[in-house]
Every structure is written in C-alpha cells, then in structure tokens.
XYZ file of C-alpha atoms in Angstrom:
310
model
C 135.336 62.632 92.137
C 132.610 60.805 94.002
C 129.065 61.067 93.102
C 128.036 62.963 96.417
C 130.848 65.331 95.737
C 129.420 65.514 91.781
C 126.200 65.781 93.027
C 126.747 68.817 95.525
C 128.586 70.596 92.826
C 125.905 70.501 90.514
C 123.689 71.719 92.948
C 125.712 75.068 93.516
C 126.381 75.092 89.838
C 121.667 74.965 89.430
C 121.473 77.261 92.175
C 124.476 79.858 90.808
C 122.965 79.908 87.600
C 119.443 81.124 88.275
C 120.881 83.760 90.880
C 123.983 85.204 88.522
C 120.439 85.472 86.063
C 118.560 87.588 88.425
C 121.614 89.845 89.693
C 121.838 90.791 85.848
C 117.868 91.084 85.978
C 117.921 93.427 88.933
C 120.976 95.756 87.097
C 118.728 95.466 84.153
C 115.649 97.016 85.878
C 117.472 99.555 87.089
C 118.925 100.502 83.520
C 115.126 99.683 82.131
C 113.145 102.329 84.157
C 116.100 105.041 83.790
C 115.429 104.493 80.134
C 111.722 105.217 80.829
C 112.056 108.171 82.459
C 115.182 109.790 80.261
C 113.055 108.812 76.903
C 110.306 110.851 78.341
C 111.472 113.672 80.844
C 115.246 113.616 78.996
C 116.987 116.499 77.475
C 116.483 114.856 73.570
C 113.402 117.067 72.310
C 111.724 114.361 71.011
C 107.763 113.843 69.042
C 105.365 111.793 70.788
C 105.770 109.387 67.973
C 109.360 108.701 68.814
C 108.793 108.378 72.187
C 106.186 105.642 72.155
C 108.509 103.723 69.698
C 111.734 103.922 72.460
C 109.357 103.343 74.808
C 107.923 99.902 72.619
C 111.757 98.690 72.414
C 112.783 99.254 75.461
C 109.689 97.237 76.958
C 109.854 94.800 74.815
C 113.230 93.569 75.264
C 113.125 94.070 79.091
C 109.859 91.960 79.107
C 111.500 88.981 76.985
C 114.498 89.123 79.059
C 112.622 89.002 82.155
C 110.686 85.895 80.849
C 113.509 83.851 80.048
C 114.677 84.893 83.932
C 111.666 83.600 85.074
C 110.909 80.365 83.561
C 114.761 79.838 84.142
C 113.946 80.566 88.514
C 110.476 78.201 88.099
C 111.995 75.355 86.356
C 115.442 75.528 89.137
C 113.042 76.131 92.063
C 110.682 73.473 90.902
C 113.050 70.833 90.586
C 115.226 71.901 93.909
C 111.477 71.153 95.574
C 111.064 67.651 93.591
C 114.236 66.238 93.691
C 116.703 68.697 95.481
C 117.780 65.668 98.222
C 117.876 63.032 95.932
C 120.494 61.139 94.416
C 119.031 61.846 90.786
C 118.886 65.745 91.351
C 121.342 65.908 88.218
C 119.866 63.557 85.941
C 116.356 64.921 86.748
C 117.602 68.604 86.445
C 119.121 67.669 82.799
C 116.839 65.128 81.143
C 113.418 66.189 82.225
C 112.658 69.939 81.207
C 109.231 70.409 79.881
C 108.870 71.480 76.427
C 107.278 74.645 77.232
C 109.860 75.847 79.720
C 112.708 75.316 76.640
C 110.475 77.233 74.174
C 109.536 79.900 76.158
C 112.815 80.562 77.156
C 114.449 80.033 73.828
C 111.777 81.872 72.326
C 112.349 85.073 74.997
C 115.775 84.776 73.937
C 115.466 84.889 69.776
C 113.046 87.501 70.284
C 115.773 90.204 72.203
C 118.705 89.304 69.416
C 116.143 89.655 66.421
C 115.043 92.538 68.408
C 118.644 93.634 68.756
C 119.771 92.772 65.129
C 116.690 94.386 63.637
C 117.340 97.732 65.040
C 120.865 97.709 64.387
C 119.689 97.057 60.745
C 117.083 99.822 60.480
C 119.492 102.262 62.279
C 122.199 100.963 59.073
C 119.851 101.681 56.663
C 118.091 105.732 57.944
C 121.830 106.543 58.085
C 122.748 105.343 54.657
C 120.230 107.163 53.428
C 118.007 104.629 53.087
C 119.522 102.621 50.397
C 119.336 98.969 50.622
C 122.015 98.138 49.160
C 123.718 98.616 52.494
C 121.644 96.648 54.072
C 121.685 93.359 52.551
C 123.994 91.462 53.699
C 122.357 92.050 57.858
C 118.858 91.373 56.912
C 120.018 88.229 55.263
C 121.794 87.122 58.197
C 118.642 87.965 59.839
C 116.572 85.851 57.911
C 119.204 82.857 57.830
C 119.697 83.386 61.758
C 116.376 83.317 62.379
C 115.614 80.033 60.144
C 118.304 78.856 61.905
C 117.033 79.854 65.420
C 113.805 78.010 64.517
C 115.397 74.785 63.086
C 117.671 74.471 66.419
C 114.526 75.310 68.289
C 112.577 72.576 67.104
C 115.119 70.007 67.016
C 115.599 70.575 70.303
C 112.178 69.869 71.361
C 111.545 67.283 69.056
C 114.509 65.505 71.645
C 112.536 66.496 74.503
C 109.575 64.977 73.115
C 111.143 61.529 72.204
C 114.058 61.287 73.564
C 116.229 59.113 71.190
C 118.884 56.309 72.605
C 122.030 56.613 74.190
C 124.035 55.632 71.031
C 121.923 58.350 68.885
C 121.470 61.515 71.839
C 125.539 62.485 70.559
C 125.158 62.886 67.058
C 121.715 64.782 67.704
C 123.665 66.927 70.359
C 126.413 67.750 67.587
C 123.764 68.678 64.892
C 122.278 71.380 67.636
C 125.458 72.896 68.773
C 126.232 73.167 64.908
C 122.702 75.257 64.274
C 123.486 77.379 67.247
C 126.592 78.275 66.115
C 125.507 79.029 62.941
C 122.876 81.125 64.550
C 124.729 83.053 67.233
C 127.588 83.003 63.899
C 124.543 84.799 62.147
C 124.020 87.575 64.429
C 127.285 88.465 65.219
C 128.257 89.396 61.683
C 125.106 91.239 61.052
C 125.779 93.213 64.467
C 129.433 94.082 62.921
C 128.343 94.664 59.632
C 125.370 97.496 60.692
C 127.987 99.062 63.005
C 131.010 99.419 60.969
C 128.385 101.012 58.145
C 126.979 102.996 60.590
C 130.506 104.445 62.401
C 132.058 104.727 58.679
C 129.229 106.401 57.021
C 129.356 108.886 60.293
C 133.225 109.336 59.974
C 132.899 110.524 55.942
C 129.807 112.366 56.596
C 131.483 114.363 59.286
C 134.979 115.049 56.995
C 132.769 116.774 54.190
C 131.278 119.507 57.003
C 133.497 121.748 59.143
C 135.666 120.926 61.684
C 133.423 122.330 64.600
C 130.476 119.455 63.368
C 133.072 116.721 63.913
C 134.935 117.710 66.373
C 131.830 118.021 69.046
C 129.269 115.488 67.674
C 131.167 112.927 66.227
C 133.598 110.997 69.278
C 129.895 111.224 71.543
C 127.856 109.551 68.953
C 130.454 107.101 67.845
C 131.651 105.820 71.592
C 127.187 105.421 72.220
C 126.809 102.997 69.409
C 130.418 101.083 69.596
C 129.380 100.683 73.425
C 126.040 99.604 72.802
C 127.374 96.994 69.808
C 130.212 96.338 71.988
C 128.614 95.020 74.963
C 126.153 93.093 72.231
C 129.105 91.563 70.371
C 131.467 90.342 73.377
C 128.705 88.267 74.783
C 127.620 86.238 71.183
C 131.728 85.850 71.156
C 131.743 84.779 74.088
C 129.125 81.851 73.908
C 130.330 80.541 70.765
C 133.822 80.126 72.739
C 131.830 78.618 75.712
C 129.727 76.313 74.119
C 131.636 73.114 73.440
C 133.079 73.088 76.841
C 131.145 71.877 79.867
C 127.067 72.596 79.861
C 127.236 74.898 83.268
C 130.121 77.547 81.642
C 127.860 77.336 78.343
C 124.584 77.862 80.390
C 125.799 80.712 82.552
C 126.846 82.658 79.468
C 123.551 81.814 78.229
C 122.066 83.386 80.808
C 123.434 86.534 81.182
C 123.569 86.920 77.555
C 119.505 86.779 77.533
C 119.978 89.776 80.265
C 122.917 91.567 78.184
C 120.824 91.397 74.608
C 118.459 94.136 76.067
C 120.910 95.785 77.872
C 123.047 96.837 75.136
C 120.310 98.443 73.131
C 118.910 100.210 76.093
C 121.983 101.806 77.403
C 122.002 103.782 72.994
C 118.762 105.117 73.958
C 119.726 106.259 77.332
C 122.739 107.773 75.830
C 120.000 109.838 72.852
C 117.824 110.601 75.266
C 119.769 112.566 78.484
C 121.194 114.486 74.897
C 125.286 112.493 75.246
C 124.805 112.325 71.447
C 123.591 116.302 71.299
C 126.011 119.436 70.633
C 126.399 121.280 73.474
C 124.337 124.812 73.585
C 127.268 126.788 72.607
C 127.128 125.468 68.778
C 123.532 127.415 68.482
C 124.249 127.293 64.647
C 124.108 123.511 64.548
C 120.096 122.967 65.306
C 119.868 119.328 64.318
C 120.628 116.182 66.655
C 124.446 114.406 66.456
C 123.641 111.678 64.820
C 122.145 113.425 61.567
C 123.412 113.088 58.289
C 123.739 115.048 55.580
C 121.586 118.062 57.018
C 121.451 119.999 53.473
C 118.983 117.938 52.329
C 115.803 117.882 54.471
C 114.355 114.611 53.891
C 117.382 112.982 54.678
C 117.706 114.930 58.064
C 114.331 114.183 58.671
C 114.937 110.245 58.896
C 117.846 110.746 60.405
C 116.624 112.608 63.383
C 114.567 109.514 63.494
C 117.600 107.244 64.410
C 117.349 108.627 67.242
C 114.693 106.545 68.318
C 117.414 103.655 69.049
C-alpha cells in the first residue's frame, strides 16, 4: 500500500474515531437527562436523600464520559488544523499528544469504571446484608485495578515526556499493554463477581418467601442488573480482545467503551426509578421495593431499599 493511500486511510480512521465517540455521546445524553427526570418525577417513591445520590452518579459519570469525548474532538480537530494536508499527518497524530490531553482522558476514563466497579461493589455488599466477607475479593480488585490504572497511567506519560529510542519504544509498549490488561483483567472480574453475588443472593432470598414474591419481582430485577453488568462486561471483553491488534480497532473500542461505562449504570437507575424493578399494584400486601431482601427484619430492608439508589 502506498503512503498516500496509508495516509488517507488514517485520516478516515482519526476522523471515524472522534465521530463514532460523539454518536455514542449524543445516545448517551439522551439516556443521561431521561435518568434525570425518571430519578426525580419517576414512579420509585424515593427520599430526597436518595435522589440527590442517583442524581450525583448519574452526573458524574456522564460528565467524565463527556470529558474524555471532548479532549478526544480537541486533540483530532487540532491536529486535522496543524497537519491535516501534510505528509506527516500520521506520525504527528501518533507521536505528539500532549501529556495533559492523555491524562485527562485516561483519567475521565478510570474515574467511570471505578465509578462503575464501586457501585457494583456497594450494591454486593447492602444486599448481602452488609457482610464483608462478600465483598472482598471486588474491592481488592478495585484497589489492584486502580494501582494498576495509575502505574499504566504514568508510564505512559513518562513516554510522552521522554520519549525513549526506537530499539527501547517496543519493550516499553509491551510493559503498558501488560498493565492494561491487568487493569481492564481487574475490573472485569470484580464486575462478575458483585453480579453473580448479587443475582444468587436474590435467587435464594426469593425461594425462602412465597411464590407470588418471586414470581413478580424477581425475573424484573434480575434482567435490570444482568443488563446493566452485561452491557458493562461485553465492552472490557471486548478491548482486551482488541488490544493487541492494530491501534485504530483498539482505539475505537476505547472510545465507545469511555461512553458505554456510564451507560450501563445509568440505564439500572432508569430501570428503579420508572418502578421496572417494583410489584405491580395488584400485590398491595407486598409494600417494599423488588429488590429488598429479607423484609422480616427491618434494618436489613431498610438498606436494602437503599440499593435502589443504583
């Protein structure tokens, strides 16, 4: 292939990757400010309390994702202005990102999956009835991914900073792909983990009460969270698949997965708030929310009906 052909490829390839990015943006907005108005004017009856904290995730994520969307448009725009008609579009596009642009989008990013992984955690542990033994094993990934996250992070800028030679850029590139895999590695088993507690702790919780308790609350609440985790869980698998073939494949999952890490946790409280998760009105007896547990106790119900939340 010549180098005008590789050249013109790479430029569809820059420009594709910032605009599949903002069509996931733009479906993301749309799912962001449905989530707004459901966790506020939705069926759920829900405390001010638990409304500002679905509110606080929601915004949070959508905010982080929407960073690493725009420093990803700047930093293609800018160098389409720069260097867009010249013969070193590619090599300028590759080898001279500023340092800021690569932390503040990696940083946007590690903030939605701790975000993500966090919740996931918290939701484990309310609906375990708080015990921590069942949540051990995610908050260590969580801790380990995160170290990780921050030891790829700043090898990768330390190579921005001084870039090393030719002979010595492989080796460096191997050691990062190893931490991210790790990382992304990380999160993905902690995501599992929290959700296969979570759906089996629902599934014996539900055989111990009677048969009208499982069979209205218990497929709704399961198919919100598997969806939610789901969505989450494809895209890590998908990057790790993606990431030691070409950089543009790689970066394009990248991309959406920055979008698809707030998604998935906004689309659970969409489903808790419009009431999906709720009994329907003809089970008056049944007063507390579908994803409770154990509702002879009261404390436990109480931090249940929390869960809700996420």
């Amino acid at each position: 292939m010549s180098s005008t052909s590789t050249q013109g490829t790479f430029r569809r390839d820059a420009f594709n990757l910032v605009a599949v990015e903002i069509l996931f943006l733009g479906l993301y907005s749309g799912i962001f400010f449905f989530a707004l108005y459901s966790t506020w004017y939705g069926k759920l009856r829900s405390s001010l309390r638990q409304k500002i904290w679905k509110t606080t995730i929601i915004t949070a994520t959508f905010t982080f994702s929407s960073i690493h969307c725009g420093v990803t448009w700047w930093f293609a725009a800018n160098q389409f202005d720069v260097s867009g008609g010249t013969p070193n579009f590619m090599t300028s596009f590759v080898e001279e990102q500023p340092v800021w642009f690569v932390a503040l989008g990696s940083f946007a990013f590690m903030c939605n999956i701790l975000i993500a992984d966090s919740v996931a955690a918290w939701r484990c542990w309310i609906l375990s009835d708080k015990r921590w033994i069942w949540v051990a094993f995610p908050i260590l990934c969580i801790i380990s991914s995160l170290a990780t996250a921050i030891a790829a992070l700043t090898f990768h800028t330390t190579i921005q900073l001084h870039p090393p030679p030719g002979a010595e850029l492989l080796p460096k590139e191997d050691t990062f792909k190893t931490l991210f895999v790790v990382y992304i590695s990380l999160s993905l088993a902690a995501t599992l983990y929290s959700t296969s507690v979570i759906v089996g702790r629902m599934a014996i919780t539900y055989r111990a009460v009677s048969g009208v308790h499982s069979s209205i609350n218990f497929p709704h609440v399961v198919h919100a969270i598997t969806e939610s985790a789901l969505i989450y869980a494809t895209m890590h698998i998908i990057t790790l698949a993606l990431l030691e073939q070409a950089s543009i494949p790689f970066t394009y999952a990248q991309n959406i997965m920055a979008q698809l890490t707030g998604i998935a946790p906004t689309l659970l409280i969409i489903r808790t708030s419009t009431g999906y998760t709720q009994p329907p009105p003809t089970t008056g007896e049944v007063k507390t929310a579908s994803i409770r547990f154990q509702v002879s106790d009261s404390s436990t119900s109480e931090a249940a009906s929390d869960s809700e939340q996420v």
